[in-house]
Coordinates of C-alpha atoms and ligand atoms in Angstrom, one line a residue:
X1 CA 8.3 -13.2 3.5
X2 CA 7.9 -15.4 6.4
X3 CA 9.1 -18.8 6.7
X4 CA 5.6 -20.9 5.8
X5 CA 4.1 -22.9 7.9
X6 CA 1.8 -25.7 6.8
X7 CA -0.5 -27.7 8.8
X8 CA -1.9 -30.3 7.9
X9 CA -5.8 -31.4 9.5
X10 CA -6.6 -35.0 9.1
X11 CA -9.9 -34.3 10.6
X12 CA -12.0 -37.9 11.3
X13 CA -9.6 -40.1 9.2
X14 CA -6.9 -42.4 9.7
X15 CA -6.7 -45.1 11.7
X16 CA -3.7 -45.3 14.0
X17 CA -1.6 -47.9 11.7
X18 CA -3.1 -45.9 8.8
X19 CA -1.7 -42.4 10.6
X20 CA 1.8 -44.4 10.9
X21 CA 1.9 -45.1 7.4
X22 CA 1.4 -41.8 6.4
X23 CA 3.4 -40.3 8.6
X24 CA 5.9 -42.2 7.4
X25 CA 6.1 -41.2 3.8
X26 CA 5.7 -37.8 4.5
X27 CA 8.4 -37.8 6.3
X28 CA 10.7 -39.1 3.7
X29 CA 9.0 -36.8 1.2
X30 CA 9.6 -33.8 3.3
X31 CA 13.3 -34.5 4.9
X32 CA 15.1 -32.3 2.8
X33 CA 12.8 -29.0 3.0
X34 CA 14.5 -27.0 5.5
X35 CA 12.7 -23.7 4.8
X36 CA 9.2 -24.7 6.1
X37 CA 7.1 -25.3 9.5
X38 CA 5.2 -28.5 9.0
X39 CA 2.4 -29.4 11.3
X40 CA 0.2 -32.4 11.5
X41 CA -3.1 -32.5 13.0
X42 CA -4.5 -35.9 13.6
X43 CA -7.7 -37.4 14.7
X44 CA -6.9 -37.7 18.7
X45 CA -6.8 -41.2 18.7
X46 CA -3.7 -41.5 16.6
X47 CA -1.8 -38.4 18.4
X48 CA 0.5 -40.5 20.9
X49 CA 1.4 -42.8 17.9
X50 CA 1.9 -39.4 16.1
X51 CA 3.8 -38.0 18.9
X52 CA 6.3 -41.0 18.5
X53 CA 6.9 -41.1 14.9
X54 CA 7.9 -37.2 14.3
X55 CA 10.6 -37.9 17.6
X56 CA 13.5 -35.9 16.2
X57 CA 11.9 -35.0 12.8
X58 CA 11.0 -31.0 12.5
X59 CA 7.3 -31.9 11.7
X60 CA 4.8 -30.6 14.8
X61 CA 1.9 -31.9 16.4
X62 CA -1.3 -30.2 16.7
X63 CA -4.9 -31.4 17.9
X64 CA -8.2 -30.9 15.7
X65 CA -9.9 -29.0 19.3
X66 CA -10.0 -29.1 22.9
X67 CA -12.2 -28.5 25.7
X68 CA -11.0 -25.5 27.7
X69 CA -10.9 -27.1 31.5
X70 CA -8.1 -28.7 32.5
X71 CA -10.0 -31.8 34.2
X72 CA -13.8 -33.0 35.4
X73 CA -16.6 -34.1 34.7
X74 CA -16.5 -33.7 30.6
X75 CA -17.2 -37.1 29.0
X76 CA -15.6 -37.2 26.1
X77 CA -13.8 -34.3 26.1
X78 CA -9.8 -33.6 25.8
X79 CA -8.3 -31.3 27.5
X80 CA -5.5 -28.6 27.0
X81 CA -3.2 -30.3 29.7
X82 CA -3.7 -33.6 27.9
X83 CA -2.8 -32.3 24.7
X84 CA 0.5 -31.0 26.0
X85 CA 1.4 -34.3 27.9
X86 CA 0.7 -36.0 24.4
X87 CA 3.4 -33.7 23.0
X88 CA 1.0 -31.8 21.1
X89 CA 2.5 -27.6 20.5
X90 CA -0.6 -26.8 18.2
X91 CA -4.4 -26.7 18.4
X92 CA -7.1 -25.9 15.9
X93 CA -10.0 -23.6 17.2
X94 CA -13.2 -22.7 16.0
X95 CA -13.1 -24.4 12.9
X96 CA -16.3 -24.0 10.4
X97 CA -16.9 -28.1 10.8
X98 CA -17.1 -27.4 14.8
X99 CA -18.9 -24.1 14.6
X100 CA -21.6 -25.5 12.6
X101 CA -21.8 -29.5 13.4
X102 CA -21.1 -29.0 17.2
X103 CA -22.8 -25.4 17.7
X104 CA -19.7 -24.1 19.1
X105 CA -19.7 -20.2 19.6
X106 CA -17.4 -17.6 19.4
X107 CA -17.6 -17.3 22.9
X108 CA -16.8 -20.3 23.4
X109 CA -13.8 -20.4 20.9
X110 CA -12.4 -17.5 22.7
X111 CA -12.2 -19.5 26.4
X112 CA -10.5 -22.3 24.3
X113 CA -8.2 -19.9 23.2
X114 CA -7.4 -18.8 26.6
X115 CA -6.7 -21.9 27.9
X116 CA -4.7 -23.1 25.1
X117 CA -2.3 -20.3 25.4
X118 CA -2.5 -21.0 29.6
X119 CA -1.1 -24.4 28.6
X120 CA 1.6 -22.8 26.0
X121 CA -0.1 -24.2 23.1
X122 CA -0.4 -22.4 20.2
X123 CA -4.3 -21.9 19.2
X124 CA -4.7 -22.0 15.3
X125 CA -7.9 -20.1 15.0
X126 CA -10.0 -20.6 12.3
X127 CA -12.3 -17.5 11.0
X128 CA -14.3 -17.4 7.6
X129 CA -17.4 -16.7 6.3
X130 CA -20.1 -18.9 4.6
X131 CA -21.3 -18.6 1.2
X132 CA -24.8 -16.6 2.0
X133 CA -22.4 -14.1 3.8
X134 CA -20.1 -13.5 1.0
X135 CA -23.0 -13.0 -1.2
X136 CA -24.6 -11.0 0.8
X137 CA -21.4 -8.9 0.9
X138 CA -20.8 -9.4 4.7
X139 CA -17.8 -11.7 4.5
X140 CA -15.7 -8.5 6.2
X141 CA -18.3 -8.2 8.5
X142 CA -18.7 -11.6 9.7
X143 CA -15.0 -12.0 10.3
X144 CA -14.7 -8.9 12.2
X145 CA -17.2 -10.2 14.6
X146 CA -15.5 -13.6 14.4
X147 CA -12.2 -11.9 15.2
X148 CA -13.2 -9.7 17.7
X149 CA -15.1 -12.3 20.1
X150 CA -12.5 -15.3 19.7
X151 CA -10.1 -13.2 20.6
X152 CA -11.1 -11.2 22.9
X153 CA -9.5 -10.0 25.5
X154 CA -5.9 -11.6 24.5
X155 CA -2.9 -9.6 25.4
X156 CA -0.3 -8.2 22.5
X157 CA 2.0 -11.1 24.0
X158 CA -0.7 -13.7 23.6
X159 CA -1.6 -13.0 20.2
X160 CA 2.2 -13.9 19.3
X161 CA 0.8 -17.1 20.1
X162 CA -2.2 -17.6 17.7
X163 CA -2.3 -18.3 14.1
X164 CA -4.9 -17.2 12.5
X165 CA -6.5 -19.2 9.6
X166 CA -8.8 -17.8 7.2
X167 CA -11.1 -20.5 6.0
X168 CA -14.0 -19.3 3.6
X169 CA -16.8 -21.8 4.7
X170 CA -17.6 -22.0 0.5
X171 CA -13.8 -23.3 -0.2
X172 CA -13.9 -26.4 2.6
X173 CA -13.8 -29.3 1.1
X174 CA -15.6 -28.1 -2.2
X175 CA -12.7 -27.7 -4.4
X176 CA -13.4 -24.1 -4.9
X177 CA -10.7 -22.0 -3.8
X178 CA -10.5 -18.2 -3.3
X179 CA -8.7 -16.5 -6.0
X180 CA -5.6 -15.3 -4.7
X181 CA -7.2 -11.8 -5.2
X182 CA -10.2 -12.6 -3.1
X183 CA -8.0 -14.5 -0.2
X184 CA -5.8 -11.6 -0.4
X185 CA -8.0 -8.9 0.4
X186 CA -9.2 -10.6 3.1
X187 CA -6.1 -11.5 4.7
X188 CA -4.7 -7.8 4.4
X189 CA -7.9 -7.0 6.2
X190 CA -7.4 -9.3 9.2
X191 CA -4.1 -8.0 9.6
X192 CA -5.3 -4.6 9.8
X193 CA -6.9 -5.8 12.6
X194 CA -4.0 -7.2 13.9
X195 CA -2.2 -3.6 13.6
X196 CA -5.2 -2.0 14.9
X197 CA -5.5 -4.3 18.5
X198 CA -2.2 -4.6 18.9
X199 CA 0.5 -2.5 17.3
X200 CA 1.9 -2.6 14.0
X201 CA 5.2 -4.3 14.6
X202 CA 3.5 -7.3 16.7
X203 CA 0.5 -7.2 13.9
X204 CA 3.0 -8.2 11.0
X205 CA 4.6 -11.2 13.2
X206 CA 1.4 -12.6 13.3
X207 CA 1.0 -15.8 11.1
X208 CA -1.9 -15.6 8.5
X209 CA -2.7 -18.7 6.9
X210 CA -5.4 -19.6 4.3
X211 CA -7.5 -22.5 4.0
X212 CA -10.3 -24.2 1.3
X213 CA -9.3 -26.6 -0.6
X214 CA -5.6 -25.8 -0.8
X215 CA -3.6 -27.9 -3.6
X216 CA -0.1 -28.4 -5.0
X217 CA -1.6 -26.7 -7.9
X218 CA -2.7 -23.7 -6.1
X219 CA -0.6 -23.0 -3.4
X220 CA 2.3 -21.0 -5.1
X221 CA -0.2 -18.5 -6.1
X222 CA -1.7 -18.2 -2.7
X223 CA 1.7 -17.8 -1.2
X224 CA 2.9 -15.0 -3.4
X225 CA 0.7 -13.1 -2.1
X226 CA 1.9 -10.7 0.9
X227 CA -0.1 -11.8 3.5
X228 CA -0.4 -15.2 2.9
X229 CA 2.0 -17.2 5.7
X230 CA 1.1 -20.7 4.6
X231 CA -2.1 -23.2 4.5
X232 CA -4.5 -25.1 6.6
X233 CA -4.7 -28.2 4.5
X234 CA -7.8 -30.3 4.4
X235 CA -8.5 -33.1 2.2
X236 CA -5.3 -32.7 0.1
X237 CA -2.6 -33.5 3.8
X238 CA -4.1 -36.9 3.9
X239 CA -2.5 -38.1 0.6
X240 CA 1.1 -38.1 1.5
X241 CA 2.2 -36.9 -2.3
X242 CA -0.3 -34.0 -2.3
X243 CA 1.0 -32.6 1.0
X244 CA 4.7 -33.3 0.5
X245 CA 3.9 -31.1 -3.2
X246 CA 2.1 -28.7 -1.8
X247 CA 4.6 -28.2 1.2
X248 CA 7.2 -28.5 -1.3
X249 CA 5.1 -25.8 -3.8
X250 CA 4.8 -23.3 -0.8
X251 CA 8.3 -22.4 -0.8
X252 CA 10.0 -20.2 -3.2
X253 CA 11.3 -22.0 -6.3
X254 CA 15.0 -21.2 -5.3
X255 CA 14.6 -22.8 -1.6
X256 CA 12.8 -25.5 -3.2
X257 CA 14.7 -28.7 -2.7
X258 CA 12.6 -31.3 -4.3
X259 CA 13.8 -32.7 -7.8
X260 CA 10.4 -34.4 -7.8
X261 CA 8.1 -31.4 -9.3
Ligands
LIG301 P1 -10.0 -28.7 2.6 O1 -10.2 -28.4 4.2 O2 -8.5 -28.4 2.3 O3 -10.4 -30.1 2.4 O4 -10.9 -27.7 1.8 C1 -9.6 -27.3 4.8 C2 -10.0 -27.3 6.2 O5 -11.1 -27.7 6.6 O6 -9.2 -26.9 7.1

């Protein structure tokens, strides 16, 4: 089993003292868990307070999306050089909420993705399919394609650098969550993919995580399975207890530190 990673994405809440305050008690929640990555993904606004507040604490900063220049004429966009001056190490790609409220493409997830890794960020890509898909039984389909054009082109050395997040469109924010079974078989599948692109002993480094409605009550499960690496957390990271219980969950009960269960 790898070590789990978690990462937490705020998307469009918080403000920046709200973001602090958080910050804050999930930080004193989470000091004693040694045996998990932690990542928190704030709106941008609040990432330079961020930045600050995890200073010599293990928990990592990522950023909800980037544009993939490195300067001009984008108003309103962030870019990947701006993300690293802000002390970011992570960045979410291609989510389902940008895909379908701000048309973004699989093409143009997969130039993100290249200049995120340019910049030595580490591109958390998110992949899934919707609810019509799964039903009409092309959820392997759909994430082939997803996988294929997001990525392409991406050296064995660069994919060292992505994690890959499998996020069923049906499980965001619905409080329906895969079964285990059904998140499962889908993750094996990506990382036969993996295997298949880019050689079995890189393919198995490669971080799978699962997202849709993840919860303290849920996550063990998910994690017992063999190709689950950890979670991209939604709604539950924004309420410190449920994401200090859930990072807390992820871990197996003998490395779990936490008295508080
Ligand atoms: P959720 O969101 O945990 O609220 O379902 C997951 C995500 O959008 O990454």
């Amino acid at each position: 089993m790898k070590r789990p990673l978690i990462v937490g994405n705020w998307k469009m809440f918080k403000t920046i003292p709200e973001a602090i305050n958080l910050i804050n008690i999930i930080k004193a929640g989470i000091h004693k868990i040694a045996d998990c990555d932690i990542v928190v993904c704030p709106p941008f606004t609040a990432l330079a307070a961020l930045s600050e507040a995890i200073r010599d604490t293990k928990i990592e900063l990522g950023a909800q999306d980037m544009h993939f220049e490195t300067e001009g004429a984008f108003t309103g966009a962030i870019s990947p050089l701006m993300l690293k001056d802000v002390g970011c190490r992570y960045v979410i790609l291609g989510h389902s909420e940008r895909r379908q409220h701000f048309k973004e493409t699989d093409e143009l997830i997969n130039k993100k993705m290249m200049a995120a890794l340019k910049y030595n960020l580490v591109g958390i890509l998110c992949i899934g399919e919707t609810l019509e898909e799964r039903e009409a039984r092309r959820a392997f389909e759909v994430v082939k394609q997803q996988f294929d054009q997001s990525l392409k082109n991406l050296s064995a050395e660069e994919i060292e650098r992505v994690v890959i997040a499998y996020e069923p469109v049906w499980a965001i924010g619905t409080g329906r969550t895969a079964t285990p079974e059904q998140t499962e078989q889908m993750h094996s599948y990506i990382r036969r993919l993996l295997n298949e692109h880019y050689g079995d002993s890189i393919g198995e480094r490669v971080y799978i995580l699962y997202g849709g409605s993840v919860k303290p009550d849920n996550i063990a499960q998910l994690m017992g399975k063999p190709n689950v690496d950890g979670a991209l957390v939604g709604g539950a990271s924004i309420k410190a207890e449920s994401f200090i219980q859930i990072v807390t969950n992820a871990l197996p009960q003998e490395l779990q530190d936490s008295p508080k269960r």
